Tab-separated table of C-alpha atoms in Angstrom:
chain	number	residue	atom	x	y	z
Y	16	GLY	CA	-154.658	128.787	122.503
Y	17	ALA	CA	-154.744	129.152	118.622
Y	18	VAL	CA	-151.826	127.932	117.043
Y	19	VAL	CA	-150.600	129.042	113.838
Y	20	SER	CA	-148.072	126.905	112.170
Y	21	GLN	CA	-145.448	128.292	109.511
Y	22	HIS	CA	-143.215	126.531	107.385
Y	23	PRO	CA	-140.071	126.459	106.786
Y	24	SER	CA	-138.698	128.010	109.516
Y	25	ARG	CA	-135.579	129.012	107.487
Y	26	VAL	CA	-134.241	128.405	103.873
Y	27	ILE	CA	-131.487	128.817	101.616
Y	28	CYS	CA	-132.131	129.405	98.351
Y	29	LYS	CA	-129.875	130.261	95.348
Y	30	SER	CA	-130.412	134.278	93.509
Y	31	GLY	CA	-133.364	133.643	90.872
Y	32	THR	CA	-135.011	130.988	92.465
Y	33	SER	CA	-139.224	130.808	93.655
Y	34	VAL	CA	-139.544	129.914	97.390
Y	35	LYS	CA	-142.669	129.214	98.983
Y	36	ILE	CA	-144.010	129.541	102.550
Y	37	GLU	CA	-146.788	128.324	104.327
Y	38	CYS	CA	-149.055	129.398	106.678
Y	39	ARG	CA	-151.319	127.065	108.814
Y	40	SER	CA	-154.167	128.097	111.160
Y	41	LEU	CA	-154.269	124.836	113.152
Y	42	ASP	CA	-157.328	124.696	115.696
Y	43	PHE	CA	-158.903	127.520	114.590
Y	44	GLN	CA	-160.570	128.668	110.843
Y	45	ALA	CA	-158.835	132.107	109.819
Y	46	THR	CA	-160.812	134.246	107.376
Y	47	THR	CA	-157.759	136.741	107.660
Y	48	MET	CA	-154.453	136.724	107.401
Y	49	PHE	CA	-151.464	138.429	106.846
Y	50	TRP	CA	-148.335	138.490	106.009
Y	51	TYR	CA	-145.099	140.391	107.545
Y	52	ARG	CA	-141.601	141.035	106.901
Y	53	GLN	CA	-139.331	141.984	109.088
Y	54	PHE	CA	-135.389	142.728	108.476
Y	55	PRO	CA	-132.398	143.518	111.265
Y	56	LYS	CA	-133.467	145.684	113.944
Y	57	GLN	CA	-136.576	147.064	112.203
Y	58	SER	CA	-140.130	146.288	113.693
Y	59	LEU	CA	-142.170	144.090	111.232
Y	60	MET	CA	-143.986	145.857	108.354
Y	61	LEU	CA	-146.896	144.774	106.577
Y	62	MET	CA	-146.662	143.497	102.866
Y	63	ALA	CA	-150.508	142.097	102.373
Y	64	THR	CA	-153.598	140.741	103.579
Y	65	SER	CA	-155.774	138.079	102.250
Y	66	ASN	CA	-159.045	136.926	103.004
Y	67	GLU	CA	-159.405	133.205	101.848
Y	68	GLY	CA	-161.216	132.839	98.659
Y	69	SER	CA	-160.159	136.812	97.470
Y	70	LYS	CA	-157.826	137.722	96.260
Y	71	ALA	CA	-154.653	139.632	98.661
Y	72	THR	CA	-154.543	142.884	99.289
Y	73	TYR	CA	-151.049	144.683	99.004
Y	74	GLU	CA	-149.479	147.395	100.895
Y	75	GLN	CA	-147.702	149.962	99.296
Y	76	GLY	CA	-144.364	148.649	97.830
Y	77	VAL	CA	-144.789	145.130	97.449
Y	78	GLU	CA	-145.211	144.090	94.567
Y	79	LYS	CA	-147.703	141.344	94.182
Y	80	ASP	CA	-146.183	139.320	90.601
Y	81	LYS	CA	-143.026	139.190	92.568
Y	82	PHE	CA	-144.755	137.690	96.372
Y	83	LEU	CA	-147.615	135.591	95.626
Y	84	ILE	CA	-150.079	134.603	98.009
Y	85	ASN	CA	-153.070	132.061	98.084
Y	86	HIS	CA	-155.011	131.797	100.675
Y	87	ALA	CA	-157.203	128.708	99.396
Y	88	SER	CA	-158.843	127.915	102.227
Y	89	LEU	CA	-159.596	128.776	105.688
Y	90	THR	CA	-156.682	127.155	107.753
Y	91	LEU	CA	-153.575	127.512	104.656
Y	92	SER	CA	-152.195	130.731	103.444
Y	93	THR	CA	-148.946	130.805	101.411
Y	94	LEU	CA	-146.503	133.207	100.397
Y	95	THR	CA	-144.235	132.432	97.384
Y	96	VAL	CA	-141.087	134.809	96.825
Y	97	THR	CA	-140.435	134.417	92.786
Y	98	SER	CA	-137.322	135.311	91.520
Y	99	ALA	CA	-135.502	135.687	94.842
Y	100	HIS	CA	-132.760	138.536	95.461
Y	101	PRO	CA	-130.340	139.067	98.114
Y	102	GLU	CA	-132.166	141.765	99.491
Y	103	ASP	CA	-134.997	139.599	99.876
Y	104	SER	CA	-133.390	138.402	102.840
Y	105	SER	CA	-135.577	138.740	105.481
Y	106	PHE	CA	-137.408	137.577	108.710
Y	107	TYR	CA	-141.211	136.870	106.542
Y	108	ILE	CA	-144.000	136.294	109.555
Y	109	CYS	CA	-147.519	135.215	108.965
Y	110	SER	CA	-150.414	136.036	111.203
Y	111	ALA	CA	-153.576	134.842	111.478
Y	112	SER	CA	-156.679	136.258	112.832
Y	113	GLY	CA	-159.826	133.761	113.468
Y	114	VAL	CA	-162.524	136.825	113.772
Y	115	SER	CA	-162.947	139.254	110.964
Y	116	SER	CA	-162.325	142.044	113.287
Y	117	TYR	CA	-159.100	143.735	113.669
Y	118	ASN	CA	-160.001	144.114	117.573
Y	119	SER	CA	-158.782	140.430	118.011
Y	120	PRO	CA	-155.051	139.671	118.529
Y	121	LEU	CA	-152.993	138.595	116.438
Y	122	HIS	CA	-151.351	134.224	116.406
Y	123	PHE	CA	-148.643	134.085	114.669
Y	124	GLY	CA	-146.068	131.608	113.406
Y	125	ASN	CA	-143.059	131.159	114.307
Y	126	GLY	CA	-141.720	133.017	111.268
Y	127	THR	CA	-138.968	131.790	108.237
Y	128	ARG	CA	-135.605	132.980	107.371
Y	129	LEU	CA	-134.992	133.217	103.963
Y	130	THR	CA	-131.524	133.751	102.727
Y	131	VAL	CA	-130.926	134.520	99.314
Y	132	THR	CA	-127.562	133.633	98.417
V	2	ARG	CA	-144.874	162.568	112.930
V	3	LYS	CA	-145.726	158.852	112.543
V	4	GLU	CA	-149.131	157.026	113.631
V	5	VAL	CA	-147.291	154.670	116.489
V	6	GLU	CA	-144.239	155.898	118.390
V	7	GLN	CA	-142.081	154.384	120.868
V	8	ASP	CA	-138.302	155.236	122.371
V	9	PRO	CA	-136.191	153.188	120.653
V	10	GLY	CA	-134.468	152.392	123.721
V	11	PRO	CA	-132.412	150.175	124.778
V	12	PHE	CA	-133.908	150.475	128.241
V	13	ASN	CA	-130.936	148.977	130.802
V	14	VAL	CA	-132.830	148.307	133.948
V	15	PRO	CA	-131.214	146.116	136.744
V	16	GLU	CA	-133.373	142.821	138.259
V	17	GLY	CA	-136.040	144.389	139.881
V	18	ALA	CA	-136.608	147.407	138.969
V	19	THR	CA	-140.002	148.955	137.761
V	20	VAL	CA	-139.791	149.591	134.165
V	21	ALA	CA	-142.712	150.999	132.137
V	22	PHE	CA	-143.040	151.842	128.081
V	23	ASN	CA	-145.083	154.100	126.890
V	24	CYS	CA	-146.541	154.275	123.394
V	25	THR	CA	-147.853	157.127	121.568
V	26	TYR	CA	-150.592	157.585	118.832
V	27	SER	CA	-151.695	159.821	115.843
V	28	ASN	CA	-155.110	158.644	115.125
V	29	SER	CA	-157.571	159.716	118.238
V	30	ALA	CA	-160.306	156.738	115.973
V	31	SER	CA	-158.295	154.046	117.328
V	32	GLN	CA	-160.332	151.112	118.249
V	33	SER	CA	-157.831	148.691	119.961
V	34	PHE	CA	-154.464	148.037	121.356
V	35	PHE	CA	-152.247	145.662	122.459
V	36	TRP	CA	-148.644	145.229	123.802
V	37	TYR	CA	-146.570	142.360	122.150
V	38	ARG	CA	-143.343	141.057	122.891
V	39	GLN	CA	-140.649	139.449	120.501
V	40	ASP	CA	-137.243	138.284	121.506
V	41	CYS	CA	-134.609	138.134	119.027
V	42	ARG	CA	-134.668	136.568	115.832
V	43	LYS	CA	-138.448	134.896	116.810
V	44	GLU	CA	-141.806	135.852	115.774
V	45	PRO	CA	-143.631	138.529	118.469
V	46	LYS	CA	-145.362	137.370	121.321
V	47	LEU	CA	-149.021	138.933	121.921
V	48	LEU	CA	-148.284	139.572	125.952
V	49	MET	CA	-151.738	141.743	126.888
V	50	SER	CA	-154.791	143.351	124.959
V	51	VAL	CA	-154.959	147.000	126.633
V	52	TYR	CA	-158.296	147.912	127.766
V	53	SER	CA	-159.830	151.600	128.319
V	54	SER	CA	-160.260	150.734	131.769
V	55	GLY	CA	-156.271	149.393	132.562
V	56	ASN	CA	-155.680	146.188	133.101
V	57	GLU	CA	-153.302	144.098	134.803
V	58	ASP	CA	-151.781	140.555	134.829
V	59	GLY	CA	-149.228	139.159	137.298
V	60	ARG	CA	-146.097	142.493	137.321
V	61	PHE	CA	-147.698	143.682	134.257
V	62	THR	CA	-149.895	146.628	133.977
V	63	ALA	CA	-151.635	148.089	130.348
V	64	GLN	CA	-152.954	151.223	131.139
V	65	LEU	CA	-154.781	153.972	128.005
V	66	ASN	CA	-154.889	157.255	128.267
V	67	ARG	CA	-157.166	157.800	125.294
V	68	ALA	CA	-157.194	161.871	126.107
V	69	SER	CA	-153.435	162.155	125.454
V	70	GLN	CA	-153.519	159.331	122.950
V	71	TYR	CA	-151.358	156.779	124.332
V	72	ILE	CA	-150.926	153.311	126.264
V	73	SER	CA	-148.385	152.085	128.684
V	74	LEU	CA	-146.785	149.216	129.738
V	75	LEU	CA	-145.585	148.462	133.870
V	76	ILE	CA	-142.970	146.077	134.599
V	77	ARG	CA	-142.692	145.406	138.202
V	78	ASP	CA	-139.936	143.725	139.801
V	79	SER	CA	-138.521	143.164	136.254
V	80	LYS	CA	-136.741	139.737	135.912
V	81	LEU	CA	-133.793	138.608	132.983
V	82	SER	CA	-136.567	136.850	131.340
V	83	ASP	CA	-138.401	140.215	130.711
V	84	SER	CA	-135.052	140.909	128.243
V	85	ALA	CA	-136.494	141.367	124.589
V	86	THR	CA	-138.873	144.035	122.226
V	87	TYR	CA	-141.776	145.667	123.325
V	88	LEU	CA	-143.893	146.415	120.605
V	89	CYS	CA	-147.626	148.271	121.207
V	90	VAL	CA	-150.022	148.044	118.072
V	91	VAL	CA	-152.879	149.664	117.429
V	92	ASN	CA	-156.071	149.156	115.178
V	93	SER	CA	-156.158	152.452	113.539
V	94	ASN	CA	-159.278	152.963	110.309
V	95	TYR	CA	-159.626	148.880	110.049
V	96	GLN	CA	-155.359	148.879	109.596
V	97	LEU	CA	-152.606	147.108	112.626
V	98	ILE	CA	-150.087	149.547	112.944
V	99	TRP	CA	-147.013	148.593	114.438
V	100	GLY	CA	-144.459	150.224	116.732
V	101	ALA	CA	-140.814	150.552	116.023
V	102	GLY	CA	-140.588	148.097	118.851
V	103	THR	CA	-138.616	149.826	122.783
V	104	LYS	CA	-136.093	146.902	123.109
V	105	LEU	CA	-135.485	146.161	127.413
V	106	ILE	CA	-132.265	144.548	128.456
V	107	ILE	CA	-132.391	143.284	131.969
V	108	LYS	CA	-129.195	143.295	133.529
V	109	PRO	CA	-128.001	140.936	136.812
């Protein structure tokens, strides 16, 4: 089955630093990638949708200058949390779809647990 | 009203019992539906797509009721390993809308 690799799985950083999270589709071309955030005991919250070669579409309330998304190829998307603060501590998950259709289920990376101290 | 609603649970169920989850959605034009399972501190994993005719995979049965705008998931002969949070996902206006999830705890 389709595999999505996300790295790192866990990161601890100091307040004010930036953290980059990578999401790779290993055996298919991901035309669309999604970035989610999940706080404890809450559901997934979509942050942004990125299509290869174009700017990401951010959900309302998500600061595009703080959460930089780059989808430079059909197999790689990155999320950079800039000037991280403790309230950015969360579980970040990427997912990818191999076709431009929301009728296809998503394949998820294994998530990145970010802790900002 | 939320676009996708689930009973938050938790459901505490003895091993071997049958458990049913319901998920209601507000947009009658929603196009596709999925059930995901999420273990604690892990990413969601696709459990089943939900088809109009209903579908079954082993102990799991998913059904869609468009008239009443809900989907269901039935787990028969529940196992300890079924303990997880079950999330329904609805494709609505080309957006994937996630339910908040229902936590299931299977007791020995």
